[in-house]
Coordinates of C-alpha atoms in Angstrom, one line a residue:
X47 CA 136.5 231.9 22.8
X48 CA 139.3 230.1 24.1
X49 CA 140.1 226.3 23.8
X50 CA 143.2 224.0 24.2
X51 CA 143.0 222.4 20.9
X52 CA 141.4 223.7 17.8
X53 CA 140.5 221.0 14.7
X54 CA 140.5 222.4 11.4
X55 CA 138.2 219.5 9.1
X56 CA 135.6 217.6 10.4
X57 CA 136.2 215.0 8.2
X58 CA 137.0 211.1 9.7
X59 CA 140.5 212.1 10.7
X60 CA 139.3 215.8 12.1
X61 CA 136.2 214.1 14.0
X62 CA 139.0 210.9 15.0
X63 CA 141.4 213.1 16.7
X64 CA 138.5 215.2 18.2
X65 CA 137.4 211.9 20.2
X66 CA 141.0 210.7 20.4
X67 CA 141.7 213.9 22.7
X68 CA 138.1 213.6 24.5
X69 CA 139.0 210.5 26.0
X70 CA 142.3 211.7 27.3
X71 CA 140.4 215.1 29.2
X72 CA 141.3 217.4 26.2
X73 CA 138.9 219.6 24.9
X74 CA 139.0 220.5 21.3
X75 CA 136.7 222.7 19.1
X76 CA 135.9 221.2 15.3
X77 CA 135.4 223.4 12.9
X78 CA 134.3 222.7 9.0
X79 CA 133.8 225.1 6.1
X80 CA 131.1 222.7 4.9
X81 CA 129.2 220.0 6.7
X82 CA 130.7 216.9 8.1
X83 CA 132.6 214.8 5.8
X84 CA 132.1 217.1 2.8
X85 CA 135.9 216.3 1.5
X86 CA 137.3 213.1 0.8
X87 CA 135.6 211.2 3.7
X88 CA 132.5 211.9 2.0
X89 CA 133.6 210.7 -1.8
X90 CA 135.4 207.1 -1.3
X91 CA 134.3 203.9 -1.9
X92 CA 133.5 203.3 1.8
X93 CA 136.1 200.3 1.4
X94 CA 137.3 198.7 4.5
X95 CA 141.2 197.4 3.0
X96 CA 141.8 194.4 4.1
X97 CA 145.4 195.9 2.4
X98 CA 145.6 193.6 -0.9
X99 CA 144.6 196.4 -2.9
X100 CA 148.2 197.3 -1.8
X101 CA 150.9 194.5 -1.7
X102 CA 152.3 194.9 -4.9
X103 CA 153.8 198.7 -4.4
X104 CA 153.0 199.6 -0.5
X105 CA 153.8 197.2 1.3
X106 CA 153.8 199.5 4.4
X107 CA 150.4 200.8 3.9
X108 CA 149.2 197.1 3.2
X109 CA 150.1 196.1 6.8
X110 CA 148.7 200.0 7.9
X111 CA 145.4 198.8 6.8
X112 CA 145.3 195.1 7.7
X113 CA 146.1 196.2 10.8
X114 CA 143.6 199.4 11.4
X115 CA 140.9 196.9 9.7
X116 CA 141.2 194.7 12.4
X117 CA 140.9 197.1 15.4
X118 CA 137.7 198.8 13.5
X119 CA 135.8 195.6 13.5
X120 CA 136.5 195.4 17.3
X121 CA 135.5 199.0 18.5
X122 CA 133.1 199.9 15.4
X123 CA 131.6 196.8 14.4
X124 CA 128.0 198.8 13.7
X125 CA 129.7 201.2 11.5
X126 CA 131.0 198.1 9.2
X127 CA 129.5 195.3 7.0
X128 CA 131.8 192.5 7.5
X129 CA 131.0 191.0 3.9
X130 CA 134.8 190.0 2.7
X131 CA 136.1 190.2 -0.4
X132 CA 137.6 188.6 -3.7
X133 CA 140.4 189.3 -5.9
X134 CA 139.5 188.2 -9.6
X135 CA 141.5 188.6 -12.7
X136 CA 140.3 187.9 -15.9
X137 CA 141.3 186.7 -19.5
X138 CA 144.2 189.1 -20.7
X139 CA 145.5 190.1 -17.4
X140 CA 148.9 189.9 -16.0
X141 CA 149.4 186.5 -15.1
X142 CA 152.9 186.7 -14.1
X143 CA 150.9 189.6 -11.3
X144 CA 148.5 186.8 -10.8
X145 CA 151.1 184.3 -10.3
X146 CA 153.0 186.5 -7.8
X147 CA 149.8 188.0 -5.9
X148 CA 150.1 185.5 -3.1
X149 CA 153.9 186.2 -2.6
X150 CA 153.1 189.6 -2.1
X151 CA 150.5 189.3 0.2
X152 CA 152.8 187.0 2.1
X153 CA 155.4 189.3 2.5
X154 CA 153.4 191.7 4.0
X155 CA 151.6 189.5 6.6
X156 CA 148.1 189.1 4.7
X157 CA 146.2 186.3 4.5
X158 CA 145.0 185.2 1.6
X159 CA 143.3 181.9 -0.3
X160 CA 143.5 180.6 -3.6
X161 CA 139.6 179.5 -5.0
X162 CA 139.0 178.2 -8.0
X163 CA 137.4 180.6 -10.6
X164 CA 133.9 178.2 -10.3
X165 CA 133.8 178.5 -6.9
X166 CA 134.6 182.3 -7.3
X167 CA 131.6 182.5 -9.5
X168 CA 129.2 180.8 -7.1
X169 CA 129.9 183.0 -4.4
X170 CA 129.7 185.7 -6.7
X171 CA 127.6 185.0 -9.7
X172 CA 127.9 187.9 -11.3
X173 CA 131.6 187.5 -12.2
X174 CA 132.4 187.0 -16.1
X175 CA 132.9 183.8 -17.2
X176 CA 136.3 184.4 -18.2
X177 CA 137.8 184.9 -14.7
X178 CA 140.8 182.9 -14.7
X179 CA 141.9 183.4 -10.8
X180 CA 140.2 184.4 -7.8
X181 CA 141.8 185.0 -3.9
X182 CA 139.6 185.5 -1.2
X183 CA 140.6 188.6 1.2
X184 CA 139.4 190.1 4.1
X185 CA 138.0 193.4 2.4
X186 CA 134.4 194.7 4.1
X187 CA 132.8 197.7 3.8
X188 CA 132.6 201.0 6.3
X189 CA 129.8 203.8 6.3
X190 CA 131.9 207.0 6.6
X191 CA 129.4 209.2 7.1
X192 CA 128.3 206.9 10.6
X193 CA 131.7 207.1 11.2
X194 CA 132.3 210.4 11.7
X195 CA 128.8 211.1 13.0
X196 CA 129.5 208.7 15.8
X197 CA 132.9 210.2 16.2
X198 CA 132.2 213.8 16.6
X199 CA 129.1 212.1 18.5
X200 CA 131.3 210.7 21.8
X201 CA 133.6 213.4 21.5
X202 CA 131.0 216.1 22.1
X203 CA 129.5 214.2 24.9
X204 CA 132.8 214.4 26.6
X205 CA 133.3 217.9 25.8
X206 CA 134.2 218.6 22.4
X207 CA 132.5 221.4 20.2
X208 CA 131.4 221.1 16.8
X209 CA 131.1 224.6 14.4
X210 CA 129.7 223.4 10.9
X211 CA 129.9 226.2 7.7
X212 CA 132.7 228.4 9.8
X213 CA 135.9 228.3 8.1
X214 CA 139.4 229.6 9.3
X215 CA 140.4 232.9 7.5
X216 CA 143.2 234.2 9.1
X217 CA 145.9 233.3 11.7
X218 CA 147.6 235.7 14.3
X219 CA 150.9 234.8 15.1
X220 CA 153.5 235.9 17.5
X221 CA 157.4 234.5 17.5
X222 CA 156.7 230.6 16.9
X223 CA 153.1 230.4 18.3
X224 CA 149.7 231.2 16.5
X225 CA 147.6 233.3 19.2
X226 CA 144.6 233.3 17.6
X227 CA 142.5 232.3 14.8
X228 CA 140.0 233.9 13.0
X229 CA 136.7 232.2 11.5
X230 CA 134.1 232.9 9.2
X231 CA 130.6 231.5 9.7
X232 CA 130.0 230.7 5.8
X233 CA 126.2 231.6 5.5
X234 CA 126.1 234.9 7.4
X235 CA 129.8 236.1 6.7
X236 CA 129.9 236.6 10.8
X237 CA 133.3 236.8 11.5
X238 CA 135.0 235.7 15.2
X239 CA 138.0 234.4 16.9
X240 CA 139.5 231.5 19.0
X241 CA 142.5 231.2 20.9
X242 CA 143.8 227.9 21.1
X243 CA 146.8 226.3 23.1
X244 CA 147.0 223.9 19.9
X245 CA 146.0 223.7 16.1
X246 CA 145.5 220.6 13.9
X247 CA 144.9 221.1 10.4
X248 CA 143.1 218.1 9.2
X249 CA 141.4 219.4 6.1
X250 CA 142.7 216.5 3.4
X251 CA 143.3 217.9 0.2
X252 CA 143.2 222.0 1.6
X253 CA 145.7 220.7 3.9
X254 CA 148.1 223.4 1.7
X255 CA 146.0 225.8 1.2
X256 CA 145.4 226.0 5.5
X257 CA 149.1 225.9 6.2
X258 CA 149.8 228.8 3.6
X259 CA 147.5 230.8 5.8
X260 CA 149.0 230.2 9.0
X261 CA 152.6 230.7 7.0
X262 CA 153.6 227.0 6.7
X263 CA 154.8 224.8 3.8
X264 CA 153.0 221.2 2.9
X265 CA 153.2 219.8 -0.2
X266 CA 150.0 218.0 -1.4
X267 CA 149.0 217.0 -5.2
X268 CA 145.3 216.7 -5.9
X269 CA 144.5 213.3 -7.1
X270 CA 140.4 213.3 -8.5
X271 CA 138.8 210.1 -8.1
X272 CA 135.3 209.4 -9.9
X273 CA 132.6 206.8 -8.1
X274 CA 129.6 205.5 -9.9
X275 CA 126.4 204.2 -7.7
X276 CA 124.4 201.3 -9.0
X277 CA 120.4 201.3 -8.3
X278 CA 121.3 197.9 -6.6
X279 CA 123.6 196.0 -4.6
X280 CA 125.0 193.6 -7.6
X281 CA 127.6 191.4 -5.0
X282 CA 127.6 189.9 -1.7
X283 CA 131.2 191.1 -1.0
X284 CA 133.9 193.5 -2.7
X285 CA 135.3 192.4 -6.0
X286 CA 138.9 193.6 -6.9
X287 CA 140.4 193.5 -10.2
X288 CA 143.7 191.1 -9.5
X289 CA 145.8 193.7 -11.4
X290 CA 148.3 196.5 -10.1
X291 CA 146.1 199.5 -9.1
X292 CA 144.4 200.8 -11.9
X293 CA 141.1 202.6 -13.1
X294 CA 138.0 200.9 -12.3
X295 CA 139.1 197.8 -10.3
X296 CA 137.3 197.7 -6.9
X297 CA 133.2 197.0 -6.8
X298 CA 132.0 197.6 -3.0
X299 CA 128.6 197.1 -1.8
X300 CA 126.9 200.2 -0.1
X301 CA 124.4 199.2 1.7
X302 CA 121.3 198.2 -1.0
X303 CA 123.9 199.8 -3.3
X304 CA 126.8 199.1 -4.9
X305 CA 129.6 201.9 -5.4
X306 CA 132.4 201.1 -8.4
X307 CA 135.3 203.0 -9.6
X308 CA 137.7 204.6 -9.4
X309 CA 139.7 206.9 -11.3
X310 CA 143.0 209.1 -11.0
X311 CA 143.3 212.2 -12.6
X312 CA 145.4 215.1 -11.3
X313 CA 144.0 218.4 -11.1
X314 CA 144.5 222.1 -9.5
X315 CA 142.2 222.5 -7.2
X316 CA 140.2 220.6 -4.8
X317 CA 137.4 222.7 -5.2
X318 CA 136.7 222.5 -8.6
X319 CA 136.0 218.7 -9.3
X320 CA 133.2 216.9 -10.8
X321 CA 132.5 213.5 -12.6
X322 CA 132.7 213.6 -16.4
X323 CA 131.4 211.6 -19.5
X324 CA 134.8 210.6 -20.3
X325 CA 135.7 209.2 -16.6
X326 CA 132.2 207.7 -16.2
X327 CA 132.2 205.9 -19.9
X328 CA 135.8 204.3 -18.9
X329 CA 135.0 203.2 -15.4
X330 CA 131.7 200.9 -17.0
X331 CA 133.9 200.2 -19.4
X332 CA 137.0 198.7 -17.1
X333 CA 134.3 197.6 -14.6
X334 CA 132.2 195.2 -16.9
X335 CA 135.3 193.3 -18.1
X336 CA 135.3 191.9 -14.5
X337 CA 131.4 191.8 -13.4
X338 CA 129.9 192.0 -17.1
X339 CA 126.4 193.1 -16.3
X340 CA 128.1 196.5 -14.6
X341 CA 127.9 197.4 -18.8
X342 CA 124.0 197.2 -18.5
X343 CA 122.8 198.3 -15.2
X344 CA 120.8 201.7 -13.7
X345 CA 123.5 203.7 -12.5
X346 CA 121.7 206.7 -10.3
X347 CA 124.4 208.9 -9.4
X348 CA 128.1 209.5 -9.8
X349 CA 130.2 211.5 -7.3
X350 CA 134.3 212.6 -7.2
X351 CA 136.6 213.2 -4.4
X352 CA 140.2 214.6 -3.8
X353 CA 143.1 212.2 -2.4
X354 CA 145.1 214.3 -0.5
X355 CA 148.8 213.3 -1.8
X356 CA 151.6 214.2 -0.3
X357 CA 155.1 213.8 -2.5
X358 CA 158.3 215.7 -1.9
X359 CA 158.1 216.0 -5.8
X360 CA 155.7 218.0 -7.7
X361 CA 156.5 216.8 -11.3
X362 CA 153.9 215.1 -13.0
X363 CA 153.1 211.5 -13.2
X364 CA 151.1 208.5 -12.7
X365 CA 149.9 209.5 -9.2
X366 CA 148.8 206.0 -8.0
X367 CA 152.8 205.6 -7.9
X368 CA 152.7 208.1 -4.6
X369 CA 152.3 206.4 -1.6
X370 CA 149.0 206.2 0.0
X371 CA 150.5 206.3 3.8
X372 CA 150.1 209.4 5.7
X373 CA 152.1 212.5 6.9
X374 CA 152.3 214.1 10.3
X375 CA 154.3 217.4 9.9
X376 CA 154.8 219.1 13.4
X377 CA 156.4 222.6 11.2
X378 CA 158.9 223.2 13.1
X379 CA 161.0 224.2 9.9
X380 CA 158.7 227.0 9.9
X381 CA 159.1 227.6 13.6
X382 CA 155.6 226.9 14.1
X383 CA 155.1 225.5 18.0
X384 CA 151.9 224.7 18.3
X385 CA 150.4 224.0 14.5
X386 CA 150.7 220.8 13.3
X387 CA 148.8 218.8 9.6
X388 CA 147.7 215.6 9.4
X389 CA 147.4 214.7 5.7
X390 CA 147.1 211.2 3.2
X391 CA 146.1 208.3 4.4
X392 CA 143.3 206.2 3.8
X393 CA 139.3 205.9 5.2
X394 CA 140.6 202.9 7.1
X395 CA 143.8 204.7 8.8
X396 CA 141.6 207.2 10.0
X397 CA 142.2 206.0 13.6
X398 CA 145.8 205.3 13.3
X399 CA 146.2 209.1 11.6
X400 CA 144.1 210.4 14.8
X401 CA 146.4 208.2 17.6
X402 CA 149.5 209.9 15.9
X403 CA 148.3 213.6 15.9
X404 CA 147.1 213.1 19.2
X405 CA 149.9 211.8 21.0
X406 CA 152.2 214.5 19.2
X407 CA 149.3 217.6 20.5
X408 CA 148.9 215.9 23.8
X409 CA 152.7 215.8 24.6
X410 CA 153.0 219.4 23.6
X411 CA 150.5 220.1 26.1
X412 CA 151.9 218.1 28.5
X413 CA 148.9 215.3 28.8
X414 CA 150.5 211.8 29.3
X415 CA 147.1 210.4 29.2
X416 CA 147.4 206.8 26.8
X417 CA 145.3 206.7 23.6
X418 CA 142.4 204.3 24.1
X419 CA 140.7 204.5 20.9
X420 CA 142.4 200.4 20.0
X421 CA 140.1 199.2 22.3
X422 CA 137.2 201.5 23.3
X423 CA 134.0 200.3 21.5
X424 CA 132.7 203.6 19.7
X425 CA 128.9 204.4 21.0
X426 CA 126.4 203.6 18.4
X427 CA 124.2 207.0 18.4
X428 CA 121.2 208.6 16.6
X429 CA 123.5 211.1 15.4
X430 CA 124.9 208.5 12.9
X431 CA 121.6 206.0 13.1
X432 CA 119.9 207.2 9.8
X433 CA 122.8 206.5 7.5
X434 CA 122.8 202.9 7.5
X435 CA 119.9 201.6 4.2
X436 CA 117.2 200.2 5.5
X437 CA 116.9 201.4 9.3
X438 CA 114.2 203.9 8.6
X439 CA 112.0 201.4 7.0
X440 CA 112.6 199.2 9.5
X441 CA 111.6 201.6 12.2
X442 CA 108.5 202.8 10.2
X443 CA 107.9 198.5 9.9
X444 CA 107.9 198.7 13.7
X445 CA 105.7 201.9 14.5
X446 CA 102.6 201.0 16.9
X447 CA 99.8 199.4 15.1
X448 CA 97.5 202.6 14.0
X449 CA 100.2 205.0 14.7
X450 CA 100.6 207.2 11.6
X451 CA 103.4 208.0 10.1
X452 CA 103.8 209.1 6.4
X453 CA 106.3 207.8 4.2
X454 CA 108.2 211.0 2.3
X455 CA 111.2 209.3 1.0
X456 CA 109.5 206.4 -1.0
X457 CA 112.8 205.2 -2.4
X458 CA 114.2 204.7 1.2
X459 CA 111.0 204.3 2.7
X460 CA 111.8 207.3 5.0
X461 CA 108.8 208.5 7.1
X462 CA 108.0 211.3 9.4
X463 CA 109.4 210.4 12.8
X464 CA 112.6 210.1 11.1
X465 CA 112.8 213.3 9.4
X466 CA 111.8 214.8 12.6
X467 CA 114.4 213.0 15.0
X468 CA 117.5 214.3 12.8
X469 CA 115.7 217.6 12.7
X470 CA 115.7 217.4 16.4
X471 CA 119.2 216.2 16.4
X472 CA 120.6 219.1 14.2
X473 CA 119.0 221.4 16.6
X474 CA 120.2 220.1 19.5
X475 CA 123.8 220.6 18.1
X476 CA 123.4 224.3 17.0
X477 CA 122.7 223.1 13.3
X478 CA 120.4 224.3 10.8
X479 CA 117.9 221.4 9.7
X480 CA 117.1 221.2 6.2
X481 CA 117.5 219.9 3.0
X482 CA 121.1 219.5 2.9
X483 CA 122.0 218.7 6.2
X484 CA 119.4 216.3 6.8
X485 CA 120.3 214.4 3.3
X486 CA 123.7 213.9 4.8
X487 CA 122.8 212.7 8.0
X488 CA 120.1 209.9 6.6
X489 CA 119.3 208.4 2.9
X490 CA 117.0 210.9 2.1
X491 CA 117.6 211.5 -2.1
X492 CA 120.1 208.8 -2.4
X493 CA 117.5 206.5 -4.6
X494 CA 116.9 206.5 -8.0
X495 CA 114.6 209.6 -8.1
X496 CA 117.6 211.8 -6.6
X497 CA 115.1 213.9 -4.6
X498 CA 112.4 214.7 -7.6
X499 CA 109.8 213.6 -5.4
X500 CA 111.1 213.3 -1.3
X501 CA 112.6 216.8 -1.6
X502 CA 109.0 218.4 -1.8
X503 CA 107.2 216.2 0.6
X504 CA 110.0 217.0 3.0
X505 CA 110.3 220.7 2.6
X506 CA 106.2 220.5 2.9
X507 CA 106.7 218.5 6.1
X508 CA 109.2 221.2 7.6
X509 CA 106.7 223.8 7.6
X510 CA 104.2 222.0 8.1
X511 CA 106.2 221.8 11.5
X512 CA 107.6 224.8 12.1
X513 CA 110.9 223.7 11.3
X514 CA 110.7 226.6 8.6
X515 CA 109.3 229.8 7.9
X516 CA 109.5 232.4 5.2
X517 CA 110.6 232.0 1.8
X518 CA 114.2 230.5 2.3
X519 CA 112.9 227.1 1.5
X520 CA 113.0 227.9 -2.6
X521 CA 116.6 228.5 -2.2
X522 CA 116.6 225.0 0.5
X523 CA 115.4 223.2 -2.3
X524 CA 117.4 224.3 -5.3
X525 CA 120.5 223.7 -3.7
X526 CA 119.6 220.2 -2.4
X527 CA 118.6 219.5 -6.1
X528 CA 121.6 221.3 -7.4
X529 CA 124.1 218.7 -5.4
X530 CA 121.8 215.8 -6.2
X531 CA 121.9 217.3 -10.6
X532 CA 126.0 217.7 -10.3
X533 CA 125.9 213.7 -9.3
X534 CA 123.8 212.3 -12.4
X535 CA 125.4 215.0 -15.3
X536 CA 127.5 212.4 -16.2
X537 CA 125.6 209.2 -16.5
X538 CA 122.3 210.6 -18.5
X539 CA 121.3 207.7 -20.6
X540 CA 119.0 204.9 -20.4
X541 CA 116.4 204.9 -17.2
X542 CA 118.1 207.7 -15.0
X543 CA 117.8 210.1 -18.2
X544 CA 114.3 209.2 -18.2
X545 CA 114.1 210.2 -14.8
X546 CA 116.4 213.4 -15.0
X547 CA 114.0 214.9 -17.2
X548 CA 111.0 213.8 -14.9
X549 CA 112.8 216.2 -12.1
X550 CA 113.4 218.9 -14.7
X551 CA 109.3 219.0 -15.7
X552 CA 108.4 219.0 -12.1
X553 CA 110.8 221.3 -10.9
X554 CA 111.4 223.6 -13.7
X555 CA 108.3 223.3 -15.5
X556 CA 105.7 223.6 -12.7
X557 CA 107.8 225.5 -10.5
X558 CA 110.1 227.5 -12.0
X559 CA 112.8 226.8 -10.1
X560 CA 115.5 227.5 -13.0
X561 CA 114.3 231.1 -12.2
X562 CA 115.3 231.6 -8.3
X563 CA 118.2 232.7 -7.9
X564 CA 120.1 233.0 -4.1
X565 CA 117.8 235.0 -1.9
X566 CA 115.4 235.7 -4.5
X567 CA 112.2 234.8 -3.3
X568 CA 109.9 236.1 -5.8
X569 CA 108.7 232.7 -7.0
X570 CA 107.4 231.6 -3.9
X571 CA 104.9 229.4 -4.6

């Protein structure tokens, strides 16, 4: 297989450049060891930055995100809710942070507006009484999954190739080119090689790891970042605490959800990460002194992701002090012509990380063919459709009168049609359909049962169809539980305990599903 660029991460930056290079004539193969944004794209807030967050100690990044913010509404607007923002601080903050807040913004080109903390609270009834200053900014909020679904989306129309579960295990190199790399499909262990003119390694925080492989140096420190999801949307708009950056500060809606955290805790390695009791407990905690009813509310899942940090120091530290720009490295200090990472950044640079990697690999190849991606609208697709909350239900609201069509996602009101289009759609793209892929392409176990019920139904519905046969789908279903059980570990009290062990006497107690273990089909029921 031979291709003139070859993207390694299909994550928003990976999928970004892939339609950056589309729409200049280059072709470009994706490939991802897991499923599309399964590293940091997939475990953010989904905050669009209007740059406040940022004023205070980047003021480059601020004016990076303003900026990018901006462009997204214009060529994305269906991937973005457009709901705005507050900063609040509260009784015991800084004030001398509060008092200089709108100097900062200034100096970095922000707009900003002073409200009075009643107003504040009517827009936003929910904040504690003892807000003592409130800004408004132009935060929103982004779906990153419709993002990067509608990316790789236009960029395989115009010729780009997507490879899901294949991950790079080896490079070939001769003098200061790699020849060839080798890949790994991830289920089967099939191994098989490309030849590309170019490689991008846009794989976030195993940007490292990927460059060690191919016998290049980048520095990146691992910075874990816990999210809680609340059963419901509690605001209208993002809420920031008006502090420097700390733990807990930002509250964006999702959707019919709301998504607060978040932490910052170092670790080793990017694949060994989950939410704990301790991060989860301080994140209410920090949270409820600014929207005091976060301290009561039905949390239904909590997820972590990896910030990809690149420092030229590896000491230890507070690591909200490293800049949260981005690096393009080219590696030509490791005489590498034709490898190049793309690593840090931000959800909302994605575009602006993409543009830069892309002119770099397009004037290696000797493509003088202008980026368009500031101005050309990004297609609105089925591929990325089913992400948004409440289009299914609305689609099932709409069905023919008598047409049937049986709800199997009760919490998202997901019917039949629906499962079957992204099936269809995962086909059609050389993709497995099930559990797992489908969950990530749609709402499916994102309510507060977490796939107790809707898991069943739709496995039942698959073969029903055709969609599967044989045993496979006990080990479909345990791993789709398994991802969903990782996410609500860490926030067992109150009504999601309740509903934890619900799951664990269906699944365990009538199925035995504890019991299966990978490719053991003997409890087949």
């Amino acid at each position: 297989m031979e291709t003139e660029v070859l993207i390694i991460g299909g994550g928003a930056t990976g999928t970004g450049i892939a339609r950056d290079l589309a729409l200049r004539g280059i072709r470009s193969i994706v490939v991802e060891k897991g499923d599309i944004n399964a590293g940091a794209s997939g475990g953010n807030h989904g905050l669009l930055h209007s740059g406040a967050r940022y004023v205070s100690n980047d003021a480059g990044s601020a004016r990076e995100c303003m900026e990018e913010a901006d462009i997204l509404r214009q060529t994305a607007p269906h991937c973005i809710d457009d709901c705005g923002g507050l900063f609040a601080a509260v009784q015991g903050d800084d004030e001398n942070y509060v008092a200089d807040f709108p100097n900062f913004c200034e100096k970095a080109g922000l707009d900003t507006t002073a409200i009075p903390p009643e107003a504040a609270r009517e827009m936003e009834p929910l904040l504690a009484d003892e807000t003592i200053a409130a800004f408004r900014v132009r935060d929103g909020a982004i779906d990153p999954f419709m993002l990067s679904l509608e990316n790789m989306a236009h960029a395989r129309a115009l010729g780009a190739t997507l490879l899901c579960h294949t991950q790079v295990v080896g490079f070939e190199r001769q003098n200061h080119c790699i020849t060839k790399v080798w890949l790994e499909k991830t289920g089967t262990g099939e191994r098989f090689s490309v030849e590309p003119r170019q490689i991008i390694n846009a794989t976030g925080a195993w940007a490292g790891k990927v460059a060690a492989l191919a016998g290049a140096t980048t520095h990146v420190l691992y910075s874990m970042g816990t999210l809680l999801v609340t059963q419901s949307r509690m605001t209208q708009g993002v809420i920031n605490r008006l502090r420097p950056p700390s733990d807990a500060d930002i509250l964006v809606p999702g959707g019919t959800v709301s998504i607060l955290g978040t932490t910052s805790v170092r670790v080793d390695d990017p694949d060994r990460i989950r939410p704990t009791v301790a991060e989860t407990n301080l994140i209410v905690e920090q949270g409820s002194k600014m929207i005091p009813s976060l301290e009561q509310t039905r949390y239904i899942r909590a997820y972590s992701g990896v910030r990809p940090l690149v420092s030229q120091s590896s000491g230890v530290g507070d690591d909200r002090t490293v800049s949260r720009g981005f690096v393009l490295l080219d590696h030509a200090s490791d005489n590498l012509d034709n490898f190049a990472t793309i690593t840090g950044g931000k959800l909302t640079t994605f575009r602006l990380m993409a543009e830069k990697t892309a002119n770099l690999v397009a004037a290696r190849l000797g493509n003088k063919t202008p980026c368009t991606t500031k101005t050309a609208p990004l297609p609105s697709t089925l591929d990325g459709k089913w992400t948004e909350p409440g289009i299914a239900p609305s689609v099932w609201f709409a069905k023919p009168a008598g047409k049937k069509d049986k709800i199997l996602c009760e919490c998202e009101m997901i019917p039949e049609s629906t499962i079957d289009a992204i099936a269809t759609a995962l086909r059609n793209s050389n993709e497995t359909p099930n559990l797992l892929t489908i969950g990530r392409r749609s709402r499916l176990g994102k309510g507060p049962c977490q796939g107790a019920f809707c898991s069943t139904r739709v496995l039942a519905h698959m073969y029903n169809q055709g969609a599967l046969s044989g045993p496979g789908g006990v080990d479909d279903i345990k791993a789709f539980l398994d991802e969903r059980w990782k996410g609500q570990q860490a926030i067992f009290w109150g009504d999601q305990l309740v509903q934890a062990e619900l799951t664990e006497a269906m699944h365990c107690g009538l199925f035995d599903l504890e019991l299966a273990q990978p490719g053991d089909h003997g409890h087949d029921h």
